[in-house]
Each structure stands twice: as structure tokens, then as C-alpha cells.
Short mmCIF file of C-alpha atoms in Angstrom, two decimals:
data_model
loop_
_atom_site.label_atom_id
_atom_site.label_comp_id
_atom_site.label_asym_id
_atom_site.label_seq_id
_atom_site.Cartn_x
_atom_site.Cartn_y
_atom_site.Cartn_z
CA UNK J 2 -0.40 3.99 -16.70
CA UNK J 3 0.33 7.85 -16.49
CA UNK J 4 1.09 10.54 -14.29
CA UNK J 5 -2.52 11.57 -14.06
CA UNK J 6 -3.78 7.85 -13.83
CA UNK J 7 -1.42 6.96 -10.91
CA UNK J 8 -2.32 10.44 -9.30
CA UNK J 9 -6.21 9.59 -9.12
CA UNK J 10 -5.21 6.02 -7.94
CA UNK J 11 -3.03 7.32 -5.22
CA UNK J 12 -5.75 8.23 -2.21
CA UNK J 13 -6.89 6.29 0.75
CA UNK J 14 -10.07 6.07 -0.46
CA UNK J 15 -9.12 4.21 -3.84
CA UNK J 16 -6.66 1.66 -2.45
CA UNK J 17 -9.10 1.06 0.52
CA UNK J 18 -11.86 0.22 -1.82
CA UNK J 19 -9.84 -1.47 -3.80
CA UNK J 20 -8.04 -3.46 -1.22
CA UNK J 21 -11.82 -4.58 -0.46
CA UNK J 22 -12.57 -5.57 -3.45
CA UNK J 23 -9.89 -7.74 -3.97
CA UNK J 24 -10.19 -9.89 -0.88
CA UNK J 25 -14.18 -9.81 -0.32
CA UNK J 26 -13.37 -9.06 3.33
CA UNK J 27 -13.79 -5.17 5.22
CA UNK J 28 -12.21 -5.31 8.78
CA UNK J 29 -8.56 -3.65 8.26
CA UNK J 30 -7.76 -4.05 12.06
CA UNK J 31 -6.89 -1.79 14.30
CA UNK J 32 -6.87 2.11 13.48
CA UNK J 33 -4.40 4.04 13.15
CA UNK J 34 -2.77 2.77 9.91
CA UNK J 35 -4.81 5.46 8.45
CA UNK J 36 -2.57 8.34 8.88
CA UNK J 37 1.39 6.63 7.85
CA UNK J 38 -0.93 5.88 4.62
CA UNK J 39 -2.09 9.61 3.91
CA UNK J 40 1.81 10.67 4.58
CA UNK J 41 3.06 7.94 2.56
CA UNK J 42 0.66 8.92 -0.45
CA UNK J 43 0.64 12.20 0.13
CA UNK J 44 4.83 12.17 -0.18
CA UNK J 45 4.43 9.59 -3.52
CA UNK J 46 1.67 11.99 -5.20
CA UNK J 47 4.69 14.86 -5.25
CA UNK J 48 7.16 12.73 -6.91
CA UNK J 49 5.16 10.83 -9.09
CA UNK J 50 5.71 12.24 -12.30
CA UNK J 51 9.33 11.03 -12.05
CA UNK J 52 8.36 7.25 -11.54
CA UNK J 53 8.88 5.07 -14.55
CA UNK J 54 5.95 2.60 -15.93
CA UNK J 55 6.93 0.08 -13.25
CA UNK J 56 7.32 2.17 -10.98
CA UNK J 57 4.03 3.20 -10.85
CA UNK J 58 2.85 -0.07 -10.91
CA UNK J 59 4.80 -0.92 -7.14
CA UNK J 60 3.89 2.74 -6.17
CA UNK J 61 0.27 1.19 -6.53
CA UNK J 62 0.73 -2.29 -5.69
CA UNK J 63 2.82 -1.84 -2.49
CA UNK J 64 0.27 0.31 0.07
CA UNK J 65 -2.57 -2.12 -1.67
CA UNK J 66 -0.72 -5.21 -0.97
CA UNK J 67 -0.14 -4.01 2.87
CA UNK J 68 -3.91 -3.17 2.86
CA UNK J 69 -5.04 -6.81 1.70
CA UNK J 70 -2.97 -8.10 4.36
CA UNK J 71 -4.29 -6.10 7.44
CA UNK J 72 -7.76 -7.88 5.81
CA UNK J 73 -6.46 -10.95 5.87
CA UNK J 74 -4.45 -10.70 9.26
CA UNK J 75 -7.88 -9.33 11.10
CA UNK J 76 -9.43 -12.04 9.66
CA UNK J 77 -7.54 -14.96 10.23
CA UNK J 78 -7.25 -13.43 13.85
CA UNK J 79 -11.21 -13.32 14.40
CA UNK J 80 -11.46 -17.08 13.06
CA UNK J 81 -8.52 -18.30 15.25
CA UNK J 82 -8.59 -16.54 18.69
CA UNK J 83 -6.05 -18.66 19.84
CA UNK J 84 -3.06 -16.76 17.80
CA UNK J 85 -3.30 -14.05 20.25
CA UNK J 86 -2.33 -16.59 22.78
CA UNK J 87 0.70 -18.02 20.69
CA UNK J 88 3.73 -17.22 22.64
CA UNK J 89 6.61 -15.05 20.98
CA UNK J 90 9.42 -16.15 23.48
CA UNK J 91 12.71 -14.06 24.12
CA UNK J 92 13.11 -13.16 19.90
CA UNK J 93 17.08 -12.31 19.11
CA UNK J 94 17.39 -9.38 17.21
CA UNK J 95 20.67 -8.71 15.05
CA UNK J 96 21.09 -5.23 14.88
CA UNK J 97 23.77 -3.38 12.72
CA UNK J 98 24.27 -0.86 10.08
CA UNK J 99 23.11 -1.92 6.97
CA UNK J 100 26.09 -3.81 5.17
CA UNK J 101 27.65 -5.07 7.67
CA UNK J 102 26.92 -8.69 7.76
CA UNK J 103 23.75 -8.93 8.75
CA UNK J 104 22.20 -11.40 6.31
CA UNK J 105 24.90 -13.80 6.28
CA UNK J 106 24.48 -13.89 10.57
CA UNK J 107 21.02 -14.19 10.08
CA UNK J 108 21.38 -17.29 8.36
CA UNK J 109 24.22 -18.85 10.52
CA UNK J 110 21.47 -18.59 13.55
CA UNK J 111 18.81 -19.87 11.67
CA UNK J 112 20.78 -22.99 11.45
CA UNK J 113 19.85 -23.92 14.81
CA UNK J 114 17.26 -25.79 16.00
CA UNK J 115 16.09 -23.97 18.37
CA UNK J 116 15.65 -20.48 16.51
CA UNK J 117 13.85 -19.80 13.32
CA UNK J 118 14.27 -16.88 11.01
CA UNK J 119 10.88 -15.75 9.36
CA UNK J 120 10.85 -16.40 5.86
CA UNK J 121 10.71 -14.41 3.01
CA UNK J 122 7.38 -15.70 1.62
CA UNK J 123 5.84 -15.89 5.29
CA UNK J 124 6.65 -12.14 6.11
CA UNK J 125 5.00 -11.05 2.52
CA UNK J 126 2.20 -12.95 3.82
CA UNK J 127 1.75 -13.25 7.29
CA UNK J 128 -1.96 -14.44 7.12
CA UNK J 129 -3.08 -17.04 4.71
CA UNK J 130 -5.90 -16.23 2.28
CA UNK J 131 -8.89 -17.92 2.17
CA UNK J 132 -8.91 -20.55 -0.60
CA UNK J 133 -4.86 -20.28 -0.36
CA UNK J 134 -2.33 -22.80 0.56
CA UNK J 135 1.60 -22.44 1.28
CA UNK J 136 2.54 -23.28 -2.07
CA UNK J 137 0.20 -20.40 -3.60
CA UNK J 138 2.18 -17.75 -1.04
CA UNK J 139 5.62 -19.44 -1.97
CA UNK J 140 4.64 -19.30 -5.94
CA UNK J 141 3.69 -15.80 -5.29
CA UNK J 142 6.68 -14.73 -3.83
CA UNK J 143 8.64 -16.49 -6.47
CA UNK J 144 6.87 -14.59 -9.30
CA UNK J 145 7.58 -11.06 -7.71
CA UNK J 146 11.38 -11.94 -6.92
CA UNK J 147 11.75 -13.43 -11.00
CA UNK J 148 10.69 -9.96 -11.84
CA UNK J 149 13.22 -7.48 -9.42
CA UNK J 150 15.90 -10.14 -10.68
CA UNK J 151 14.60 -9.58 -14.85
CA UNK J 152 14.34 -5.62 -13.97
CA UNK J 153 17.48 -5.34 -11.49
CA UNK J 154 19.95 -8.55 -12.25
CA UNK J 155 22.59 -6.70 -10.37
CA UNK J 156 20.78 -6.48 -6.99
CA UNK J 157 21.19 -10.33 -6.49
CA UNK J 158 24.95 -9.67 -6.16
CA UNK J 159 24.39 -7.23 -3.29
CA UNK J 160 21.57 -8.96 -1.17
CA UNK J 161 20.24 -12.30 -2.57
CA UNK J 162 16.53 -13.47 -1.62
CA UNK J 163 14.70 -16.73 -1.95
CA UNK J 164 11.13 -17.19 -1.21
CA UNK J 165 11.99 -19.84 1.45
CA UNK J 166 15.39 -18.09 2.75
CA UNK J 167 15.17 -15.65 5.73
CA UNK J 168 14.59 -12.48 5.31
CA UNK J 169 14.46 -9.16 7.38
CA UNK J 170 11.13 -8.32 9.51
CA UNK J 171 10.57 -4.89 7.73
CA UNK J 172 8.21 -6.31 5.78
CA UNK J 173 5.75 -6.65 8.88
CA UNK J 174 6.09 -3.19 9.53
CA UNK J 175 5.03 -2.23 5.99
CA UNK J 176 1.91 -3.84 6.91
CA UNK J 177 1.61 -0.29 9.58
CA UNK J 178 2.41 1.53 6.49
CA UNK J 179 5.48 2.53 8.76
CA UNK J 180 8.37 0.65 7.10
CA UNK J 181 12.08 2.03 5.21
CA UNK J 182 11.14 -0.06 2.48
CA UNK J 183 8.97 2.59 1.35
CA UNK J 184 12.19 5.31 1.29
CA UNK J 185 14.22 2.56 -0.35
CA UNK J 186 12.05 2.21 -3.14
CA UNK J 187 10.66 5.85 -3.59
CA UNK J 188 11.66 9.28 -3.45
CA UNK J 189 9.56 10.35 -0.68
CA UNK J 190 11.32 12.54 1.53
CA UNK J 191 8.44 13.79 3.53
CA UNK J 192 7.95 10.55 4.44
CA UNK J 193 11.09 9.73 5.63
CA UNK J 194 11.26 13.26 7.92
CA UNK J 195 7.69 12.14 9.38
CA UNK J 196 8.97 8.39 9.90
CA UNK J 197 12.24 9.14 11.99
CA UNK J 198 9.95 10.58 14.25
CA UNK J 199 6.93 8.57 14.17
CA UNK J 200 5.40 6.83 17.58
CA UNK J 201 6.47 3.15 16.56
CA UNK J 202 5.34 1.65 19.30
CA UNK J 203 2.24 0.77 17.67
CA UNK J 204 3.92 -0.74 14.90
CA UNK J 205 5.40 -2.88 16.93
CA UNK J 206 2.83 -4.47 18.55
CA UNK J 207 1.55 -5.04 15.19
CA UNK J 208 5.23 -6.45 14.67
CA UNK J 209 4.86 -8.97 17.15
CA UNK J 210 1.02 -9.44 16.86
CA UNK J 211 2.42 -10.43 13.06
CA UNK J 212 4.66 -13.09 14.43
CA UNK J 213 1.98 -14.64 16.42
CA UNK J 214 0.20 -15.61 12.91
CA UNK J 215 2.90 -16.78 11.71
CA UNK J 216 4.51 -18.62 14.33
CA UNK J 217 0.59 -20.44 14.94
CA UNK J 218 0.63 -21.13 11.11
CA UNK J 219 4.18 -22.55 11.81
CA UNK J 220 5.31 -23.25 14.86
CA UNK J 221 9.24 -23.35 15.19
CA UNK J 222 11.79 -21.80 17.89
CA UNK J 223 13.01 -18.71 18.88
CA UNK J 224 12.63 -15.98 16.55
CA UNK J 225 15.80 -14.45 15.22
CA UNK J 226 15.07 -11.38 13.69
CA UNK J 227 17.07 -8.44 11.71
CA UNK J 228 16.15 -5.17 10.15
CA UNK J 229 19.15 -2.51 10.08
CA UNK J 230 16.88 0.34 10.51
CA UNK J 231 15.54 -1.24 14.18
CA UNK J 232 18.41 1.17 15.57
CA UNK J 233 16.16 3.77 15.67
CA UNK J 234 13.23 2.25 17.00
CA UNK J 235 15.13 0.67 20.16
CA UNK J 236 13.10 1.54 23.05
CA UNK J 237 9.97 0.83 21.51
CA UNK J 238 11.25 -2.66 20.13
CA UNK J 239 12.37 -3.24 24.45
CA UNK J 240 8.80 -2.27 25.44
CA UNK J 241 7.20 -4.38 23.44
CA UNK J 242 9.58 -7.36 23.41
CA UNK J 243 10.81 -6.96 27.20
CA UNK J 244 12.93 -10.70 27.35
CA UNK J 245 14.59 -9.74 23.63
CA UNK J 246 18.26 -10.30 23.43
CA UNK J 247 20.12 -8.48 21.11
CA UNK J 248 23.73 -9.18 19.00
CA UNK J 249 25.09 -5.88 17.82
CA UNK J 250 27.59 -5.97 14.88
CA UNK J 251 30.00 -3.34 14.38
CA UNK J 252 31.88 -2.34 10.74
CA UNK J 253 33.49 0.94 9.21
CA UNK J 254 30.60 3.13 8.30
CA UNK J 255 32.66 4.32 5.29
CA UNK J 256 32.98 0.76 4.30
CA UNK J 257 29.15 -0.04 5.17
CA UNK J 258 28.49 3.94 3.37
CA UNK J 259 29.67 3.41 -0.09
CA UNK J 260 27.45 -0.39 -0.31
CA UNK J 261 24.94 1.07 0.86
CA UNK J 262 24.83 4.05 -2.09
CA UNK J 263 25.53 1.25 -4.29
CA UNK J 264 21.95 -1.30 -2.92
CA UNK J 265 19.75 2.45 -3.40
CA UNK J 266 20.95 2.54 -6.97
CA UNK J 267 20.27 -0.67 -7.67
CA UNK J 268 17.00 -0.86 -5.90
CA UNK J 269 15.68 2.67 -6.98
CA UNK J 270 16.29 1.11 -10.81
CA UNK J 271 12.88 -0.68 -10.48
CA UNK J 272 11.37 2.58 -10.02
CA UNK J 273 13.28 5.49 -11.82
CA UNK J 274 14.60 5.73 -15.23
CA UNK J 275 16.77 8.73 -14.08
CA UNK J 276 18.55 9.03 -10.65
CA UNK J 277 20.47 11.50 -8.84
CA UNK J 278 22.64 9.35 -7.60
CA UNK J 279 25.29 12.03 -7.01
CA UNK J 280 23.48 12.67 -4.23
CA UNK J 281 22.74 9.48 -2.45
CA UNK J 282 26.11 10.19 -0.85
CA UNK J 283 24.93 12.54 1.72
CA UNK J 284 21.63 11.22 2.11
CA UNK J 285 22.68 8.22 3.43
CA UNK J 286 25.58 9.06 5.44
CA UNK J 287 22.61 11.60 7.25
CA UNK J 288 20.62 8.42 7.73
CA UNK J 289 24.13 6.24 8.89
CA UNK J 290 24.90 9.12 11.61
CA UNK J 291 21.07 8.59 13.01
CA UNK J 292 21.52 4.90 13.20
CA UNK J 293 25.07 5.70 15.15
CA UNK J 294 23.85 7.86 17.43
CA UNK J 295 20.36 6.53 18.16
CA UNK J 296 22.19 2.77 19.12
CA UNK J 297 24.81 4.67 21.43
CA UNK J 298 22.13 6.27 23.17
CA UNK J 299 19.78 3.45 23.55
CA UNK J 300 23.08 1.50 25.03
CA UNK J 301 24.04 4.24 27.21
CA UNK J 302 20.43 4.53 28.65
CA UNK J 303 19.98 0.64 29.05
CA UNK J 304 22.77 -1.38 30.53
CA UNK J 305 21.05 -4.59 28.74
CA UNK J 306 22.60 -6.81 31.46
CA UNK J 307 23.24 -10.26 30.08
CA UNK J 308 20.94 -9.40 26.67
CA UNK J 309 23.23 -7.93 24.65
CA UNK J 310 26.35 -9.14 22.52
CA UNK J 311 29.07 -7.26 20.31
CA UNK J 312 30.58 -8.73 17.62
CA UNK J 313 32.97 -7.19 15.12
CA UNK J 314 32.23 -7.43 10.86
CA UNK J 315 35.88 -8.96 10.49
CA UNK J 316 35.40 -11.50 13.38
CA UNK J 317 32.57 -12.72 11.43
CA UNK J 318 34.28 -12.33 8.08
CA UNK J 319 37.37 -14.23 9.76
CA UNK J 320 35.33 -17.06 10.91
CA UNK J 321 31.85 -17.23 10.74
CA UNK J 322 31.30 -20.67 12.01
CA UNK J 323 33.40 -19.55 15.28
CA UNK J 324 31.46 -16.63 15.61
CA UNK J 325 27.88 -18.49 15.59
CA UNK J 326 29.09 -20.80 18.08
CA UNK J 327 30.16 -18.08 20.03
CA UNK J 328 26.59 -16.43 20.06
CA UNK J 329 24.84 -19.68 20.61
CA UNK J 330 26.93 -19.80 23.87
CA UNK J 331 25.58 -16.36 24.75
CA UNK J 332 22.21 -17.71 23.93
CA UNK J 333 22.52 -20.37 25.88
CA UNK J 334 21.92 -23.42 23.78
CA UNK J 335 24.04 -26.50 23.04
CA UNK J 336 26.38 -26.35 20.01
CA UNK J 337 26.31 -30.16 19.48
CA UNK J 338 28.79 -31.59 16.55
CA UNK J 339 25.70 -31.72 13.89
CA UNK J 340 25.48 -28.20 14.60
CA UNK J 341 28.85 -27.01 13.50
CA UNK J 342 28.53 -29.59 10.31
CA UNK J 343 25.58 -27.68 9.36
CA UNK J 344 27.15 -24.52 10.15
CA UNK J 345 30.24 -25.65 8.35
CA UNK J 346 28.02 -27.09 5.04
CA UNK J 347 26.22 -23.44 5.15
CA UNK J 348 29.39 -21.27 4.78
CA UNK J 349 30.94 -23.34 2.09
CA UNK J 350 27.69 -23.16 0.13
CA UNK J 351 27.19 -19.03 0.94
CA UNK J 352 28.92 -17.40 -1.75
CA UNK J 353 29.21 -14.01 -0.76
CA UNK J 354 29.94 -13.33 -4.79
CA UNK J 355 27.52 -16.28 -6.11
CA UNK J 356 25.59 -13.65 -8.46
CA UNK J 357 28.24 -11.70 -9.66
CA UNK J 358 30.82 -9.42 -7.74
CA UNK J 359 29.05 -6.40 -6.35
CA UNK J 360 31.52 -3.44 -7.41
CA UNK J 361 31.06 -0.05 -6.26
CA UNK J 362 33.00 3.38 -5.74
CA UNK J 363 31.78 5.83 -3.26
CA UNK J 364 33.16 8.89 -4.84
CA UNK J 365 30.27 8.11 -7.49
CA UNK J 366 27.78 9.02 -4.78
CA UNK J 367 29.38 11.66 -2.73
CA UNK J 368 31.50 14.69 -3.76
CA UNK J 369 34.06 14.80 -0.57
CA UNK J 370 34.02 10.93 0.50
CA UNK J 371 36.94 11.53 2.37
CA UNK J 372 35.77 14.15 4.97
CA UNK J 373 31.91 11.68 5.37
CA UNK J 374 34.69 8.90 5.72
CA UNK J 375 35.97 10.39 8.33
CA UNK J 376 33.66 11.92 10.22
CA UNK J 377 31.61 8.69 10.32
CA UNK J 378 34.76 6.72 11.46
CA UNK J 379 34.75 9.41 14.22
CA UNK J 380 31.55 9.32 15.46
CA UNK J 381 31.53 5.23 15.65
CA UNK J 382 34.72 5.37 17.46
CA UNK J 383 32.76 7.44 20.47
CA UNK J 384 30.84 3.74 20.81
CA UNK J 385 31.84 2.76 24.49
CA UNK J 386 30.51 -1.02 24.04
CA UNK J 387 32.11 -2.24 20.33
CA UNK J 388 34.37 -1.14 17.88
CA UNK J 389 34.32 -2.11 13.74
CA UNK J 390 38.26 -2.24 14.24
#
């Protein structure tokens, strides 16, 4: 496919009528999705003569596949009324810059009973196809991971996936058209300038309206949910999800700065046969410093009485088992003996270098590392309710 293919392909219109199409069904949902997809295209069509051949194909097939799901999800939703009524009851959000432990929590709390962490293959598809099963959406989740891992091997070394592992709730919002996936695999920087600003609220109630499906097509616990970039999108997230409680973990932002350069690269390979990846450096410490200062101001405008827990990256490095107990307490539920077995059988399995060692260098990615180190380190220390230290 070419630059001039891919720039015909890339309207509403097409994708629309091709999302149609594909499904046999015509009822996207509610409006509004409309405009994050003219932005999102509009931002791709500018860059898209730098894409490689696959990237082209994903610059295609990711808006289409979040089409065919709002047909799916509208339709499973007027054939089962009674999703709308499935309860979504006080969800736990992790929150925490991204590289700083957040998967391998995630995971620890999913080991309880009485929480569940969506799963990869259920947040690609939160409404099942007619004529599908579970096994088709676990098969097709499978396929898509066995290519990033042919394409990218290196990115399982820096966040591993499995179609039935948790996975972060982004995904859902990609379904708005309104998600960071879409910076972390393109260069769209209009985009990202319109997104940082965007109302999210509606998202969110798509978010949550998301879980319902998937919660009435398998019913579970709690949700525990994570997605780094929920920093920004705070107050919306406690409007929408008003009994949420929330576990905050805190690491260096130089540390969590240079990993985070490192994940781009490797993610932006499926994409790009050339990067600029001298200048992810700055980029991303930008993007760090919003995440900062949007969770300090969130916790300075919202006491979050009894909702809210800080926990330190090298408290849960030191002892993760400990550490999930620790937020169970704060949860309130029992932390029986099986519990810290499991626990206990979970860490010694987690690998945190199982595919490979992820190596990286920051000064790769930024020319003056040392003054972004320390500026970041400065602007984290004027946190009032945790410290990384």
C-alpha cells in the first residue's frame, strides 16, 4: 500500500463504510466519536508518507477496528438491555507514571478473589461478535500479539502481554477514538495537543459503559484498573466513577524518563523505518511534567479521604508480596494464607527479565539528561502526599 493509497483510505467516510461493511451492522452508538476521528486522521494524513508498509496497515486497521467495535458494543447493548444495569462497583485504579511498576501491581491485585483485572483479549473486544465465541476473540488477540513480537522481539522485554493476562484500560478509550495509544504508535502531534485538552468525560462514560459489557459477559469482582496516562484525566475519571479508590505509586521520573524513551522506540518500530529518536527525550519528559503536575493538583483539590493510597516503586520492588497485602488491607478484604501462596507463586514466576534484559541509556534520547533529570526530580519532590525516595 502507498502514500497515496493510505491517503484516500484515511477519511471518515471510508473507514465508516468500511467498518459497515465488515460487520453487516450500522448503529455506531452514541455521537460524538465523530470529531477525535477527523483529528486523529486528519493528524495521520500529515505524517503519512513517513509510515513504513506496516505501518500503514495499523494506521488503517486501528480507527477501523475501534469503529467495528462501537457496532458491535451498540449492538450487543440493544439485544441485552440488561448490561446497562450491570453494576461497576467501587473499581481501584493504579495510577503512576509510566514505568514505574504498574503492570507488575496490576497483577499482584488481580490475584485476589475479589478483584478482576480486564483482560487483554476482553478490552480488544469488549462486545462479542455475532457468530463469535471466546476462543475466536482469544485466537484473535493471539495472532496480532505473534506479529508485534515477529516485528518488535525487543518490546516483550519492556512490557510483556498475553491474550489472557491483564492489561491496561486504554484500549476502551480507543474505542472514543480518544486514547495515547494512538501518540504511542504514530507521529501525530496535533493529536496529542488536541487530546491533553479534550472533554474526556464522555470517554469515560463510554469507559465504564465498556466495563458493563464486559463484566455481564463475565461477571467477576472489583475492577482493578491501570492506564498511566489516567493522571490527566482525574476529575473526569471521579465524576464518573464517584466510589473509585485509587493506589498512587511514586518512582524517579529520570529513572521512569529514560524507559520510557526506550518503550517509544521500540513501539514506534512497528510503524517507522526511520526515527528521531534524539528527540524523544524532550517529548516525553514534556508529557512526564503534565502527568506530575496534573496528579498534584487533582490531590491538592480533592482530599480523597479514605480512597487513596501511596506507595513507593522500591517498596514494591523490595517486597511485592508485602506491599499487596498491604493494599488489600486498605481495600478492605481478607488476606487469607491461600492468598499470600498465590501471591508468593506469582512473584517467583514474574520475571521482570523473562524476555531478555531491557537495556537502555537516556543520553541516546535527550541531549542534556542531566538538567531534565533534575528538574523532573524537582518538580516530584513538590508532591505533598508521596515521595519516589
Amino acid at each position: 500500500m502507498g502514500e497515496e493509497d493510505i491517503l484516500r483510505q484515511l477519511t471518515k467516510d471510508r473507514l465508516m463504510e468500511e467498518a459497515v461493511k465488515n460487520t453487516g451492522l450500522s448503529d455506531f452508538g452514541e455521537p460524538g466519536f465523530e470529531e477525535s476521528l477527523e483529528i486523529l486522521l486528519e493528524s495521520l494524513r500529515r505524517t503519512a508518507g513517513d509510515l513504513g508498509p506496516y505501518g500503514r496497515t495499523c494506521a488503517l486497521g486501528m480507527p477501523l477496528g475501534a469503529l467495528e467495535n462501537r457496532l458491535h458494543l451498540a449492538e450487543n447493548a440493544r439485544s441485552h438491555p440488561d448490561i446497562a444495569r450491570t453494576a461497576i462497583h467501587e473499581p481501584v485504579f493504579i495510577l503512576g507514571l509510566p514505568r514505574s511498576g504498574t503492570t507488575l501491581l496490576h497483577n499482584l491485585l488481580a490475584v485476589h478473589p475479589a478483584l478482576r483485572a480486564p483482560l487483554f483479549w476482553e478490552l480488544q473486544s469488549p462486545a462479542t461478535p455475532r457468530g463469535e465465541g471466546r476462543e475466536d476473540l482469544i485466537a484473535k488477540c493471539r495472532a496480532g500479539l505473534e506479529v508485534q513480537h515477529e516485528k518488535t522481539p525487543s518490546f516483550r522485554s519492556i512490557h510483556a502481554q498475553s491474550p489472557e493476562g491483564p492489561e491496561e484500560c486504554s484500549w476502551l478509550l480507543m474505542n472514543e477514538l480518544r486514547s495515547f495509544l494512538f501518540l504511542f504508535c504514530f507521529d501525530v502531534p496535533e493529536y496529542g495537543e488536541w487530546l491533553a485538552s479534550a472533554d474526556m468525560e464522555r470517554a469515560f462514560l463510554s469507559h465504564r459503559s465498556q466495563l458493563q459489557h464486559i463484566q455481564w459477559r463475565r461477571p467477576g469482582g472489583n475492577f482493578v484498573l491501570k492506564d498511566p496516562y489516567h493522571a490527566l484525566y482525574l476529575n473526569e475519571i471521579n465524576k464518573v466513577y464517584g466510589d473509585a479508590r485509587f493506589i498512587y505509586l511514586h518512582r524517579d521520573p529520570a529513572e521512569v524518563l529514560g524507559s520510557l524513551c526506550s518503550l517509544l522506540e521500540s513501539v514506534r518500530k512497528l510503524s517507522y523505518e526511520n526515527q528521531p529518536v534524539h528527540t524523544y527525550g524532550a517529548q516525553l519528559a514534556s508529557l512526564i511534567e503534565q502527568l506530575i503536575r496534573a496528579q498534584q493538583a487533582f490531590r491538592q483539590a480533592n482530599p480523597l479521604d479514605g480512597r487513596a493510597l501511596d506507595i513507593s516503586y522500591t517498596t514494591l520492588s523490595a517486597d511485592p508480596v508485602a506491599t499487596a497485602c498491604t493494599i488489600f488491607e486498605f481495600l478492605k478484604l481478607d488476606v487469607t494464607a491461600d492468598i499470600e501462596q498465590r501471591l508468593t507463586a506469582y512473584v517467583g514466576e514474574f520475571s521482570q527479565h523473562k524476555y531478555g534484559v531491557h537495556r537502555y541509556s537516556l543520553d541516546r534520547f535527550c541531549a542534556d539528561e542531566a538538567r531534565v533529570a533534575r528538574e523532573l526530580r524537582d518538580l516530584a519532590a513538590e508532591d505533598p502526599v508521596g515521595s519516589f525516595r
